[in-house]
PDB file of C-alpha atoms in Angstrom:
ATOM      1  CA  GLY A 230       5.333 -15.697  -5.864  1.00  0.00           C
ATOM      2  CA  ALA A 231       6.833 -12.079  -5.765  1.00  0.00           C
ATOM      3  CA  VAL A 232       7.351 -11.936  -2.099  1.00  0.00           C
ATOM      4  CA  VAL A 233       9.249  -9.044  -0.592  1.00  0.00           C
ATOM      5  CA  SER A 234      10.494  -9.108   3.069  1.00  0.00           C
ATOM      6  CA  GLN A 235      11.826  -6.254   5.382  1.00  0.00           C
ATOM      7  CA  HIS A 236      14.044  -6.656   8.370  1.00  0.00           C
ATOM      8  CA  PRO A 237      13.443  -5.468  11.022  1.00  0.00           C
ATOM      9  CA  SER A 238       9.782  -4.981  11.223  1.00  0.00           C
ATOM     10  CA  ARG A 239      10.050  -2.551  14.224  1.00  0.00           C
ATOM     11  CA  VAL A 240      13.199  -0.629  15.614  1.00  0.00           C
ATOM     12  CA  ILE A 241      13.392   1.716  18.558  1.00  0.00           C
ATOM     13  CA  CYS A 242      16.708   3.626  18.645  1.00  0.00           C
ATOM     14  CA  LYS A 243      18.267   6.496  20.400  1.00  0.00           C
ATOM     15  CA  SER A 244      18.911   9.954  18.737  1.00  0.00           C
ATOM     16  CA  GLY A 245      22.225  10.018  16.916  1.00  0.00           C
ATOM     17  CA  THR A 246      22.475   6.354  16.261  1.00  0.00           C
ATOM     18  CA  SER A 247      22.324   4.702  12.788  1.00  0.00           C
ATOM     19  CA  VAL A 248      19.760   2.117  11.741  1.00  0.00           C
ATOM     20  CA  LYS A 249      20.009  -0.297   8.853  1.00  0.00           C
ATOM     21  CA  ILE A 250      16.785  -1.523   7.169  1.00  0.00           C
ATOM     22  CA  GLU A 251      17.056  -4.502   4.703  1.00  0.00           C
ATOM     23  CA  CYS A 252      14.851  -5.162   1.800  1.00  0.00           C
ATOM     24  CA  ARG A 253      14.907  -8.644   0.193  1.00  0.00           C
ATOM     25  CA  SER A 254      13.108 -10.100  -2.866  1.00  0.00           C
ATOM     26  CA  LEU A 255      12.584 -13.768  -1.701  1.00  0.00           C
ATOM     27  CA  ASP A 256      11.570 -15.555  -4.861  1.00  0.00           C
ATOM     28  CA  PHE A 257      12.688 -13.277  -7.753  1.00  0.00           C
ATOM     29  CA  GLN A 258      15.375 -11.156  -8.891  1.00  0.00           C
ATOM     30  CA  ALA A 259      14.707  -7.389  -8.626  1.00  0.00           C
ATOM     31  CA  THR A 260      16.875  -4.949 -10.790  1.00  0.00           C
ATOM     32  CA  THR A 261      15.150  -2.100  -9.205  1.00  0.00           C
ATOM     33  CA  MET A 262      13.959  -1.391  -5.678  1.00  0.00           C
ATOM     34  CA  PHE A 263      12.299   1.573  -4.315  1.00  0.00           C
ATOM     35  CA  TRP A 264      12.182   3.025  -0.915  1.00  0.00           C
ATOM     36  CA  TYR A 265       9.191   5.042   0.484  1.00  0.00           C
ATOM     37  CA  ARG A 266       8.371   6.867   3.522  1.00  0.00           C
ATOM     38  CA  GLN A 267       4.887   6.994   5.094  1.00  0.00           C
ATOM     39  CA  PHE A 268       3.596   9.397   7.620  1.00  0.00           C
ATOM     40  CA  PRO A 269       0.693   8.584   9.753  1.00  0.00           C
ATOM     41  CA  LYS A 270      -2.525   8.757   7.679  1.00  0.00           C
ATOM     42  CA  GLN A 271      -0.869   9.857   4.614  1.00  0.00           C
ATOM     43  CA  SER A 272       0.248   8.429   1.381  1.00  0.00           C
ATOM     44  CA  LEU A 273       3.754   7.103   0.266  1.00  0.00           C
ATOM     45  CA  MET A 274       6.537   9.468  -0.490  1.00  0.00           C
ATOM     46  CA  LEU A 275       9.114   8.066  -2.770  1.00  0.00           C
ATOM     47  CA  MET A 276      12.495   8.489  -1.420  1.00  0.00           C
ATOM     48  CA  ALA A 277      14.941   6.946  -3.866  1.00  0.00           C
ATOM     49  CA  THR A 278      15.131   4.494  -6.538  1.00  0.00           C
ATOM     50  CA  SER A 279      17.752   1.784  -6.117  1.00  0.00           C
ATOM     51  CA  ASN A 280      19.444  -0.148  -9.018  1.00  0.00           C
ATOM     52  CA  GLU A 281      21.541  -3.074  -8.573  1.00  0.00           C
ATOM     53  CA  GLY A 282      25.112  -2.366  -8.872  1.00  0.00           C
ATOM     54  CA  SER A 283      24.693   1.506  -9.209  1.00  0.00           C
ATOM     55  CA  LYS A 284      24.182   4.550  -7.172  1.00  0.00           C
ATOM     56  CA  ALA A 285      20.594   5.143  -5.989  1.00  0.00           C
ATOM     57  CA  THR A 286      18.768   7.908  -7.499  1.00  0.00           C
ATOM     58  CA  TYR A 287      17.169  10.215  -4.758  1.00  0.00           C
ATOM     59  CA  GLU A 288      14.160  12.196  -5.027  1.00  0.00           C
ATOM     60  CA  GLN A 289      14.190  15.910  -4.738  1.00  0.00           C
ATOM     61  CA  GLY A 290      14.383  17.024  -0.897  1.00  0.00           C
ATOM     62  CA  VAL A 291      15.690  13.741   0.369  1.00  0.00           C
ATOM     63  CA  GLU A 292      19.214  14.001   1.870  1.00  0.00           C
ATOM     64  CA  LYS A 293      21.580  11.131   0.257  1.00  0.00           C
ATOM     65  CA  ASP A 294      23.979  11.403   3.057  1.00  0.00           C
ATOM     66  CA  LYS A 295      21.375  10.912   5.593  1.00  0.00           C
ATOM     67  CA  PHE A 296      19.665   7.961   3.942  1.00  0.00           C
ATOM     68  CA  LEU A 297      22.184   5.830   2.654  1.00  0.00           C
ATOM     69  CA  ILE A 298      21.071   3.099   0.113  1.00  0.00           C
ATOM     70  CA  ASN A 299      22.927   0.015  -0.878  1.00  0.00           C
ATOM     71  CA  HIS A 300      21.812  -2.463  -3.825  1.00  0.00           C
ATOM     72  CA  ALA A 301      24.514  -4.949  -3.838  1.00  0.00           C
ATOM     73  CA  SER A 302      22.713  -7.819  -5.356  1.00  0.00           C
ATOM     74  CA  LEU A 303      19.838  -8.524  -7.250  1.00  0.00           C
ATOM     75  CA  THR A 304      17.688  -9.579  -4.108  1.00  0.00           C
ATOM     76  CA  LEU A 305      18.903  -7.262  -1.408  1.00  0.00           C
ATOM     77  CA  SER A 306      18.754  -3.357  -0.999  1.00  0.00           C
ATOM     78  CA  THR A 307      19.672  -1.720   2.327  1.00  0.00           C
ATOM     79  CA  LEU A 308      18.442   1.630   3.669  1.00  0.00           C
ATOM     80  CA  THR A 309      20.607   3.173   6.443  1.00  0.00           C
ATOM     81  CA  VAL A 310      19.285   6.028   8.397  1.00  0.00           C
ATOM     82  CA  THR A 311      22.388   7.849   9.664  1.00  0.00           C
ATOM     83  CA  SER A 312      22.398   9.814  12.778  1.00  0.00           C
ATOM     84  CA  ALA A 313      18.627   9.257  13.299  1.00  0.00           C
ATOM     85  CA  HIS A 314      16.593  12.130  14.988  1.00  0.00           C
ATOM     86  CA  PRO A 315      13.119  12.051  16.110  1.00  0.00           C
ATOM     87  CA  GLU A 316      11.931  13.603  12.890  1.00  0.00           C
ATOM     88  CA  ASP A 317      13.130  10.452  11.115  1.00  0.00           C
ATOM     89  CA  SER A 318      10.605   8.409  12.939  1.00  0.00           C
ATOM     90  CA  SER A 319       8.282   7.049  10.364  1.00  0.00           C
ATOM     91  CA  PHE A 320       7.147   3.785   8.493  1.00  0.00           C
ATOM     92  CA  TYR A 321       9.630   2.904   5.849  1.00  0.00           C
ATOM     93  CA  ILE A 322       8.477   0.727   3.040  1.00  0.00           C
ATOM     94  CA  CYS A 323      10.435  -0.882   0.230  1.00  0.00           C
ATOM     95  CA  SER A 324       9.309  -2.365  -3.108  1.00  0.00           C
ATOM     96  CA  ALA A 325      10.823  -4.301  -5.927  1.00  0.00           C
ATOM     97  CA  ALA A 326      10.055  -4.523  -9.671  1.00  0.00           C
ATOM     98  CA  LEU A 327      10.607  -7.893 -11.389  1.00  0.00           C
ATOM     99  CA  THR A 328      13.498  -8.052 -13.566  1.00  0.00           C
ATOM    100  CA  GLY A 329      12.418  -8.174 -17.184  1.00  0.00           C
ATOM    101  CA  GLU A 330       8.916  -7.591 -16.116  1.00  0.00           C
ATOM    102  CA  LEU A 331       7.082  -5.760 -19.015  1.00  0.00           C
ATOM    103  CA  THR A 332       4.440  -4.085 -16.860  1.00  0.00           C
ATOM    104  CA  ASP A 333       4.959  -1.612 -14.235  1.00  0.00           C
ATOM    105  CA  THR A 334       4.078  -3.696 -11.065  1.00  0.00           C
ATOM    106  CA  GLN A 335       5.987  -3.292  -7.842  1.00  0.00           C
ATOM    107  CA  TYR A 336       5.845  -5.656  -4.973  1.00  0.00           C
ATOM    108  CA  PHE A 337       5.921  -4.125  -1.611  1.00  0.00           C
ATOM    109  CA  GLY A 338       7.563  -5.268   1.638  1.00  0.00           C
ATOM    110  CA  PRO A 339       5.570  -5.471   4.866  1.00  0.00           C
ATOM    111  CA  GLY A 340       7.311  -2.100   6.225  1.00  0.00           C
ATOM    112  CA  THR A 341       9.712  -1.060   8.991  1.00  0.00           C
ATOM    113  CA  ARG A 342       8.296   1.013  11.855  1.00  0.00           C
ATOM    114  CA  LEU A 343      11.293   3.280  13.129  1.00  0.00           C
ATOM    115  CA  THR A 344      11.017   5.264  16.369  1.00  0.00           C
ATOM    116  CA  VAL A 345      13.760   7.515  17.284  1.00  0.00           C
ATOM    117  CA  LEU A 346      13.678   8.397  20.930  1.00  0.00           C
TER     118      LEU A 346
ATOM    119  CA  GLY B  52       3.370  16.592 -13.507  1.00  0.00           C
ATOM    120  CA  ASN B  53       1.538  13.397 -12.514  1.00  0.00           C
ATOM    121  CA  SER B  54      -0.982  13.289  -9.819  1.00  0.00           C
ATOM    122  CA  VAL B  55      -3.547  11.058  -8.466  1.00  0.00           C
ATOM    123  CA  THR B  56      -6.852  12.279  -6.606  1.00  0.00           C
ATOM    124  CA  GLN B  57      -8.825  10.105  -4.221  1.00  0.00           C
ATOM    125  CA  MET B  58     -11.814  10.719  -2.392  1.00  0.00           C
ATOM    126  CA  GLU B  59     -11.274  11.501   1.235  1.00  0.00           C
ATOM    127  CA  GLY B  60     -12.302   9.019   3.835  1.00  0.00           C
ATOM    128  CA  PRO B  61     -12.989   7.444   5.911  1.00  0.00           C
ATOM    129  CA  VAL B  62     -15.715   5.646   4.222  1.00  0.00           C
ATOM    130  CA  THR B  63     -17.989   3.645   6.434  1.00  0.00           C
ATOM    131  CA  LEU B  64     -20.302   0.885   5.238  1.00  0.00           C
ATOM    132  CA  SER B  65     -22.343  -1.835   6.688  1.00  0.00           C
ATOM    133  CA  GLU B  66     -21.380  -5.395   5.655  1.00  0.00           C
ATOM    134  CA  GLU B  67     -22.751  -6.366   2.260  1.00  0.00           C
ATOM    135  CA  ALA B  68     -23.113  -2.790   1.050  1.00  0.00           C
ATOM    136  CA  PHE B  69     -21.822  -1.557  -2.320  1.00  0.00           C
ATOM    137  CA  LEU B  70     -18.434   0.260  -2.307  1.00  0.00           C
ATOM    138  CA  THR B  71     -17.182   2.852  -4.752  1.00  0.00           C
ATOM    139  CA  ILE B  72     -13.935   4.698  -4.166  1.00  0.00           C
ATOM    140  CA  ASN B  73     -13.284   7.447  -6.651  1.00  0.00           C
ATOM    141  CA  CYS B  74      -9.979   7.969  -8.301  1.00  0.00           C
ATOM    142  CA  THR B  75      -9.103  10.324 -10.821  1.00  0.00           C
ATOM    143  CA  TYR B  76      -5.650  11.041 -12.341  1.00  0.00           C
ATOM    144  CA  THR B  77      -3.588  13.613 -14.336  1.00  0.00           C
ATOM    145  CA  ALA B  78      -0.704  12.320 -16.619  1.00  0.00           C
ATOM    146  CA  THR B  79       0.391  12.482 -20.254  1.00  0.00           C
ATOM    147  CA  GLY B  80       0.129   9.580 -22.516  1.00  0.00           C
ATOM    148  CA  TYR B  81      -1.256   6.279 -21.338  1.00  0.00           C
ATOM    149  CA  PRO B  82      -0.130   5.578 -17.833  1.00  0.00           C
ATOM    150  CA  SER B  83      -0.733   2.144 -16.084  1.00  0.00           C
ATOM    151  CA  LEU B  84      -3.116   2.420 -13.150  1.00  0.00           C
ATOM    152  CA  PHE B  85      -3.215   0.548  -9.981  1.00  0.00           C
ATOM    153  CA  TRP B  86      -5.107  -0.041  -6.808  1.00  0.00           C
ATOM    154  CA  TYR B  87      -3.257  -1.003  -3.666  1.00  0.00           C
ATOM    155  CA  VAL B  88      -4.555  -2.169  -0.338  1.00  0.00           C
ATOM    156  CA  GLN B  89      -2.778  -1.599   3.062  1.00  0.00           C
ATOM    157  CA  TYR B  90      -4.040  -3.531   6.099  1.00  0.00           C
ATOM    158  CA  PRO B  91      -3.278  -2.127   9.513  1.00  0.00           C
ATOM    159  CA  GLY B  92       0.387  -2.243  10.461  1.00  0.00           C
ATOM    160  CA  GLU B  93       1.298  -3.864   6.995  1.00  0.00           C
ATOM    161  CA  GLY B  94       2.817  -2.824   3.848  1.00  0.00           C
ATOM    162  CA  LEU B  95       0.982  -2.382   0.593  1.00  0.00           C
ATOM    163  CA  GLN B  96      -0.421  -5.277  -1.451  1.00  0.00           C
ATOM    164  CA  LEU B  97      -1.380  -4.999  -5.233  1.00  0.00           C
ATOM    165  CA  LEU B  98      -5.341  -5.387  -5.399  1.00  0.00           C
ATOM    166  CA  LEU B  99      -5.701  -4.915  -9.316  1.00  0.00           C
ATOM    167  CA  LYS B 100      -4.191  -3.033 -12.212  1.00  0.00           C
ATOM    168  CA  ALA B 101      -5.069  -1.951 -15.706  1.00  0.00           C
ATOM    169  CA  THR B 102      -2.435  -0.979 -18.327  1.00  0.00           C
ATOM    170  CA  LYS B 103      -4.674   0.388 -21.191  1.00  0.00           C
ATOM    171  CA  ALA B 104      -7.778   2.270 -21.813  1.00  0.00           C
ATOM    172  CA  ASP B 105     -10.942   0.436 -21.166  1.00  0.00           C
ATOM    173  CA  ASP B 106      -9.029  -2.517 -19.484  1.00  0.00           C
ATOM    174  CA  LYS B 107     -10.878  -3.752 -16.260  1.00  0.00           C
ATOM    175  CA  GLY B 108      -8.778  -4.839 -13.488  1.00  0.00           C
ATOM    176  CA  SER B 109     -10.359  -7.472 -10.925  1.00  0.00           C
ATOM    177  CA  ASN B 110      -9.417  -9.314  -7.982  1.00  0.00           C
ATOM    178  CA  LYS B 111     -11.246 -10.521  -4.834  1.00  0.00           C
ATOM    179  CA  GLY B 112     -14.483  -9.095  -5.961  1.00  0.00           C
ATOM    180  CA  PHE B 113     -13.181  -5.706  -6.461  1.00  0.00           C
ATOM    181  CA  GLU B 114     -13.013  -4.002  -9.980  1.00  0.00           C
ATOM    182  CA  ALA B 115     -11.964  -0.922 -11.642  1.00  0.00           C
ATOM    183  CA  THR B 116     -12.129   0.244 -15.196  1.00  0.00           C
ATOM    184  CA  TYR B 117      -9.587   2.427 -16.934  1.00  0.00           C
ATOM    185  CA  ARG B 118     -11.436   5.377 -18.364  1.00  0.00           C
ATOM    186  CA  LYS B 119      -9.415   7.509 -20.526  1.00  0.00           C
ATOM    187  CA  GLU B 120     -11.949   9.950 -21.476  1.00  0.00           C
ATOM    188  CA  THR B 121     -12.711  10.858 -17.713  1.00  0.00           C
ATOM    189  CA  THR B 122      -9.178  10.025 -16.508  1.00  0.00           C
ATOM    190  CA  SER B 123     -10.755   7.892 -13.776  1.00  0.00           C
ATOM    191  CA  PHE B 124     -10.067   4.573 -12.249  1.00  0.00           C
ATOM    192  CA  HIS B 125     -12.931   4.161  -9.674  1.00  0.00           C
ATOM    193  CA  LEU B 126     -12.777   1.014  -7.320  1.00  0.00           C
ATOM    194  CA  GLU B 127     -16.009  -0.863  -6.952  1.00  0.00           C
ATOM    195  CA  LYS B 128     -17.020  -3.911  -4.730  1.00  0.00           C
ATOM    196  CA  GLY B 129     -20.663  -5.152  -4.888  1.00  0.00           C
ATOM    197  CA  SER B 130     -20.562  -6.619  -1.280  1.00  0.00           C
ATOM    198  CA  VAL B 131     -18.064  -5.603   1.204  1.00  0.00           C
ATOM    199  CA  GLN B 132     -16.936  -7.611   4.334  1.00  0.00           C
ATOM    200  CA  VAL B 133     -15.406  -6.676   7.556  1.00  0.00           C
ATOM    201  CA  SER B 134     -12.216  -8.118   6.342  1.00  0.00           C
ATOM    202  CA  ASP B 135     -12.108  -5.387   3.614  1.00  0.00           C
ATOM    203  CA  SER B 136     -11.503  -2.723   6.139  1.00  0.00           C
ATOM    204  CA  ALA B 137      -8.189  -1.190   5.096  1.00  0.00           C
ATOM    205  CA  VAL B 138      -6.848   1.815   3.460  1.00  0.00           C
ATOM    206  CA  TYR B 139      -6.921   1.755  -0.410  1.00  0.00           C
ATOM    207  CA  PHE B 140      -4.401   3.558  -2.455  1.00  0.00           C
ATOM    208  CA  CYS B 141      -4.957   4.398  -6.128  1.00  0.00           C
ATOM    209  CA  ALA B 142      -1.591   4.866  -8.177  1.00  0.00           C
ATOM    210  CA  LEU B 143      -0.213   5.470 -11.489  1.00  0.00           C
ATOM    211  CA  SER B 144       2.906   4.703 -13.467  1.00  0.00           C
ATOM    212  CA  PRO B 145       3.584   6.879 -16.273  1.00  0.00           C
ATOM    213  CA  THR B 146       4.199   5.747 -19.936  1.00  0.00           C
ATOM    214  CA  GLY B 147       7.445   4.114 -20.140  1.00  0.00           C
ATOM    215  CA  GLY B 148       8.202   5.615 -16.715  1.00  0.00           C
ATOM    216  CA  GLY B 149      10.290   2.856 -15.381  1.00  0.00           C
ATOM    217  CA  ASN B 150       8.101   1.616 -12.625  1.00  0.00           C
ATOM    218  CA  LYS B 151       7.945   4.951 -10.853  1.00  0.00           C
ATOM    219  CA  LEU B 152       4.568   5.219  -8.932  1.00  0.00           C
ATOM    220  CA  THR B 153       2.662   8.314  -8.020  1.00  0.00           C
ATOM    221  CA  PHE B 154       0.221   7.538  -5.140  1.00  0.00           C
ATOM    222  CA  GLY B 155      -3.075   9.268  -4.201  1.00  0.00           C
ATOM    223  CA  THR B 156      -3.548  10.101  -0.417  1.00  0.00           C
ATOM    224  CA  GLY B 157      -5.344   6.980   0.283  1.00  0.00           C
ATOM    225  CA  THR B 158      -9.001   6.170   1.491  1.00  0.00           C
ATOM    226  CA  GLN B 159      -9.626   4.391   4.678  1.00  0.00           C
ATOM    227  CA  LEU B 160     -12.571   1.854   4.553  1.00  0.00           C
ATOM    228  CA  LYS B 161     -14.242   0.864   7.607  1.00  0.00           C
ATOM    229  CA  VAL B 162     -16.866  -2.013   7.260  1.00  0.00           C
ATOM    230  CA  GLU B 163     -19.003  -2.559  10.178  1.00  0.00           C
ATOM    231  CA  LEU B 164     -21.354  -5.573  10.994  1.00  0.00           C
TER     232      LEU B 164
END
């Protein structure tokens, strides 16, 4: 149980285009989903916290107009990288927390590798 | 603020060797502590966790004990396998923190035959 999927797993796009990444909790409902960015050989950097039905909370230094997050249902959150540039190339990982879970466990998706040419 | 410090890698071991990856943390109160593992090209998988002092998390032969007095959560395994080669992340979630995780920088483990 507690499986999280991401789509696509890899995407290559041209500079200036927008890319949407989906994060789905497959067998549970997730009130809260998180979006992380991971640079090569580095740790995960939390970008934003997404709560179903409300606006996402962005971490300091993350441009909310560039990284649009929508959490329209208890099983789906999307991250749209708008007007992507080569510096946005990275590994994007989402995670989901179980609704009503008393502990602090997050379940992670497999990640999306974004390459902007 | 909260922080997690892990030993730098890569750590290279022979199969069946004993593994220790050190992790210490800084946080107020009683955070929950986690070890996550990331295999090449994949996302993170929860390996084990502990939610209060002196708790021991264990899974797949890995263990870690929550030591409040030394603010540590070192990961250990008695006999590693080649398939354990991955990057290991120590993380904490603050007391009542609403699931927000702070990660260490990760330690790469390479196990050779």
